[in-house]
Amino acid sequence: MKKKVNIAVIGLGNIGSYFCNEIIKKKRDILLRTGKNINLLYVSAKNKNKKRSFKFNNKQWIHQPLNITNNPKVDIVFELIGGSDGLAKKIVISALKNNKHVIT
């Protein structure tokens, strides 16, 4: 069983930012309860410079969110853009085609 789980979050509005903040704050609790080390590998949103409730570094930022869906390092894609069409739909379809777990 894989102990490290790499995740990517696409969409950093209220929900996405809150989710990332919680993942970062509760990383140890998640490890203790599940045996899985959650690694926030990549994030993406419309505006990189918007003030958010969590910190990320330049290595984590992906300008083109569709590139996340075919990255072999990513295990789970969190699509938090919203909507049932447009970019959100493309991300989900692409991630599933690339055998990624998707949470939307």
PDB file of C-alpha atoms in Angstrom:
ATOM      1  CA  MET A   1       0.000   0.000   0.000  1.00  0.00           C
ATOM      2  CA  LYS A   2       1.345   3.410  -0.988  1.00  0.00           C
ATOM      3  CA  LYS A   3       2.077   5.559   2.041  1.00  0.00           C
ATOM      4  CA  LYS A   4       2.587   8.901   0.244  1.00  0.00           C
ATOM      5  CA  VAL A   5      -0.341  10.382  -1.693  1.00  0.00           C
ATOM      6  CA  ASN A   6       0.361  13.325  -3.994  1.00  0.00           C
ATOM      7  CA  ILE A   7      -2.592  15.615  -4.570  1.00  0.00           C
ATOM      8  CA  ALA A   8      -3.245  18.590  -6.824  1.00  0.00           C
ATOM      9  CA  VAL A   9      -5.905  21.212  -6.177  1.00  0.00           C
ATOM     10  CA  ILE A  10      -7.325  23.145  -9.098  1.00  0.00           C
ATOM     11  CA  GLY A  11      -9.423  26.109  -8.039  1.00  0.00           C
ATOM     12  CA  LEU A  12      -8.372  28.190  -5.061  1.00  0.00           C
ATOM     13  CA  GLY A  13     -11.477  30.194  -4.291  1.00  0.00           C
ATOM     14  CA  ASN A  14     -13.162  29.968  -0.899  1.00  0.00           C
ATOM     15  CA  ILE A  15     -13.544  26.178  -0.985  1.00  0.00           C
ATOM     16  CA  GLY A  16     -10.161  25.405  -2.552  1.00  0.00           C
ATOM     17  CA  SER A  17      -8.231  27.709  -0.242  1.00  0.00           C
ATOM     18  CA  TYR A  18     -10.016  26.384   2.828  1.00  0.00           C
ATOM     19  CA  PHE A  19      -9.378  22.796   1.726  1.00  0.00           C
ATOM     20  CA  CYS A  20      -5.648  23.409   1.170  1.00  0.00           C
ATOM     21  CA  ASN A  21      -5.350  25.178   4.505  1.00  0.00           C
ATOM     22  CA  GLU A  22      -7.011  22.239   6.283  1.00  0.00           C
ATOM     23  CA  ILE A  23      -4.818  19.674   4.489  1.00  0.00           C
ATOM     24  CA  ILE A  24      -1.713  21.568   5.550  1.00  0.00           C
ATOM     25  CA  LYS A  25      -2.858  22.077   9.162  1.00  0.00           C
ATOM     26  CA  LYS A  26      -4.119  18.524   9.649  1.00  0.00           C
ATOM     27  CA  LYS A  27      -1.443  16.625   7.738  1.00  0.00           C
ATOM     28  CA  ARG A  28      -0.194  14.861  10.878  1.00  0.00           C
ATOM     29  CA  ASP A  29      -3.713  13.885  11.993  1.00  0.00           C
ATOM     30  CA  ILE A  30      -4.443  12.433   8.563  1.00  0.00           C
ATOM     31  CA  LEU A  31      -1.220  10.415   8.694  1.00  0.00           C
ATOM     32  CA  LEU A  32      -2.007   9.067  12.158  1.00  0.00           C
ATOM     33  CA  ARG A  33      -5.576   8.102  11.244  1.00  0.00           C
ATOM     34  CA  THR A  34      -5.019   6.725   7.748  1.00  0.00           C
ATOM     35  CA  GLY A  35      -1.357   5.837   7.482  1.00  0.00           C
ATOM     36  CA  LYS A  36      -1.202   8.106   4.410  1.00  0.00           C
ATOM     37  CA  ASN A  37       1.130  11.062   4.086  1.00  0.00           C
ATOM     38  CA  ILE A  38      -0.798  13.653   2.068  1.00  0.00           C
ATOM     39  CA  ASN A  39       1.479  15.825  -0.055  1.00  0.00           C
ATOM     40  CA  LEU A  40       0.001  18.966  -1.642  1.00  0.00           C
ATOM     41  CA  LEU A  41       2.108  18.684  -4.771  1.00  0.00           C
ATOM     42  CA  TYR A  42       0.476  21.235  -7.097  1.00  0.00           C
ATOM     43  CA  VAL A  43      -2.067  24.044  -7.023  1.00  0.00           C
ATOM     44  CA  SER A  44      -3.648  26.046  -9.812  1.00  0.00           C
ATOM     45  CA  ALA A  45      -6.143  28.898 -10.143  1.00  0.00           C
ATOM     46  CA  LYS A  46      -6.907  31.907 -12.314  1.00  0.00           C
ATOM     47  CA  ASN A  47      -4.835  34.334 -10.264  1.00  0.00           C
ATOM     48  CA  LYS A  48      -1.566  33.309  -8.667  1.00  0.00           C
ATOM     49  CA  ASN A  49      -1.165  36.585  -6.773  1.00  0.00           C
ATOM     50  CA  LYS A  50      -4.519  36.632  -4.992  1.00  0.00           C
ATOM     51  CA  LYS A  51      -4.194  36.647  -1.200  1.00  0.00           C
ATOM     52  CA  ARG A  52      -5.018  33.211   0.231  1.00  0.00           C
ATOM     53  CA  SER A  53      -5.235  31.641   3.676  1.00  0.00           C
ATOM     54  CA  PHE A  54      -2.330  29.275   2.988  1.00  0.00           C
ATOM     55  CA  LYS A  55       1.137  29.538   1.500  1.00  0.00           C
ATOM     56  CA  PHE A  56       2.439  27.730  -1.571  1.00  0.00           C
ATOM     57  CA  ASN A  57       5.753  28.019  -3.355  1.00  0.00           C
ATOM     58  CA  ASN A  58       6.516  28.626  -7.024  1.00  0.00           C
ATOM     59  CA  LYS A  59       7.285  24.926  -7.592  1.00  0.00           C
ATOM     60  CA  GLN A  60       3.739  24.036  -6.542  1.00  0.00           C
ATOM     61  CA  TRP A  61       2.040  26.546  -8.858  1.00  0.00           C
ATOM     62  CA  ILE A  62       0.919  25.232 -12.255  1.00  0.00           C
ATOM     63  CA  HIS A  63      -0.204  27.890 -14.734  1.00  0.00           C
ATOM     64  CA  GLN A  64      -2.022  25.472 -17.066  1.00  0.00           C
ATOM     65  CA  PRO A  65      -4.284  23.262 -14.907  1.00  0.00           C
ATOM     66  CA  LEU A  66      -4.804  20.680 -17.664  1.00  0.00           C
ATOM     67  CA  ASN A  67      -1.087  19.855 -17.380  1.00  0.00           C
ATOM     68  CA  ILE A  68      -1.745  18.517 -13.889  1.00  0.00           C
ATOM     69  CA  THR A  69      -4.073  15.821 -15.199  1.00  0.00           C
ATOM     70  CA  ASN A  70      -1.381  13.970 -17.134  1.00  0.00           C
ATOM     71  CA  ASN A  71       1.423  14.381 -14.605  1.00  0.00           C
ATOM     72  CA  PRO A  72       2.514  10.915 -13.417  1.00  0.00           C
ATOM     73  CA  LYS A  73       3.421  12.238  -9.948  1.00  0.00           C
ATOM     74  CA  VAL A  74      -0.194  13.216  -9.159  1.00  0.00           C
ATOM     75  CA  ASP A  75      -2.404  10.568  -7.535  1.00  0.00           C
ATOM     76  CA  ILE A  76      -5.568  12.588  -6.844  1.00  0.00           C
ATOM     77  CA  VAL A  77      -6.924  15.663  -8.634  1.00  0.00           C
ATOM     78  CA  PHE A  78      -9.256  17.915  -6.668  1.00  0.00           C
ATOM     79  CA  GLU A  79     -11.298  19.963  -9.138  1.00  0.00           C
ATOM     80  CA  LEU A  80     -12.711  22.846  -7.121  1.00  0.00           C
ATOM     81  CA  ILE A  81     -13.417  25.307  -9.919  1.00  0.00           C
ATOM     82  CA  GLY A  82     -17.093  24.469  -9.998  1.00  0.00           C
ATOM     83  CA  GLY A  83     -19.566  24.207 -12.814  1.00  0.00           C
ATOM     84  CA  SER A  84     -20.462  21.264 -14.971  1.00  0.00           C
ATOM     85  CA  ASP A  85     -18.872  22.390 -18.214  1.00  0.00           C
ATOM     86  CA  GLY A  86     -15.946  24.425 -19.504  1.00  0.00           C
ATOM     87  CA  LEU A  87     -12.543  23.997 -17.885  1.00  0.00           C
ATOM     88  CA  ALA A  88     -13.897  22.034 -14.924  1.00  0.00           C
ATOM     89  CA  LYS A  89     -15.350  19.389 -17.241  1.00  0.00           C
ATOM     90  CA  LYS A  90     -12.148  19.208 -19.310  1.00  0.00           C
ATOM     91  CA  ILE A  91     -10.060  18.698 -16.177  1.00  0.00           C
ATOM     92  CA  VAL A  92     -12.259  15.887 -14.868  1.00  0.00           C
ATOM     93  CA  ILE A  93     -12.381  14.077 -18.222  1.00  0.00           C
ATOM     94  CA  SER A  94      -8.640  14.422 -18.775  1.00  0.00           C
ATOM     95  CA  ALA A  95      -7.791  13.260 -15.249  1.00  0.00           C
ATOM     96  CA  LEU A  96     -10.011  10.194 -15.581  1.00  0.00           C
ATOM     97  CA  LYS A  97      -8.502   9.351 -18.986  1.00  0.00           C
ATOM     98  CA  ASN A  98      -5.090   9.514 -17.321  1.00  0.00           C
ATOM     99  CA  ASN A  99      -6.191   7.103 -14.552  1.00  0.00           C
ATOM    100  CA  LYS A 100      -6.221   9.709 -11.791  1.00  0.00           C
ATOM    101  CA  HIS A 101      -8.599   9.686  -8.881  1.00  0.00           C
ATOM    102  CA  VAL A 102     -10.838  12.753  -9.115  1.00  0.00           C
ATOM    103  CA  ILE A 103     -12.744  14.600  -6.428  1.00  0.00           C
ATOM    104  CA  THR A 104     -14.992  17.411  -7.551  1.00  0.00           C
TER     105      THR A 104
END
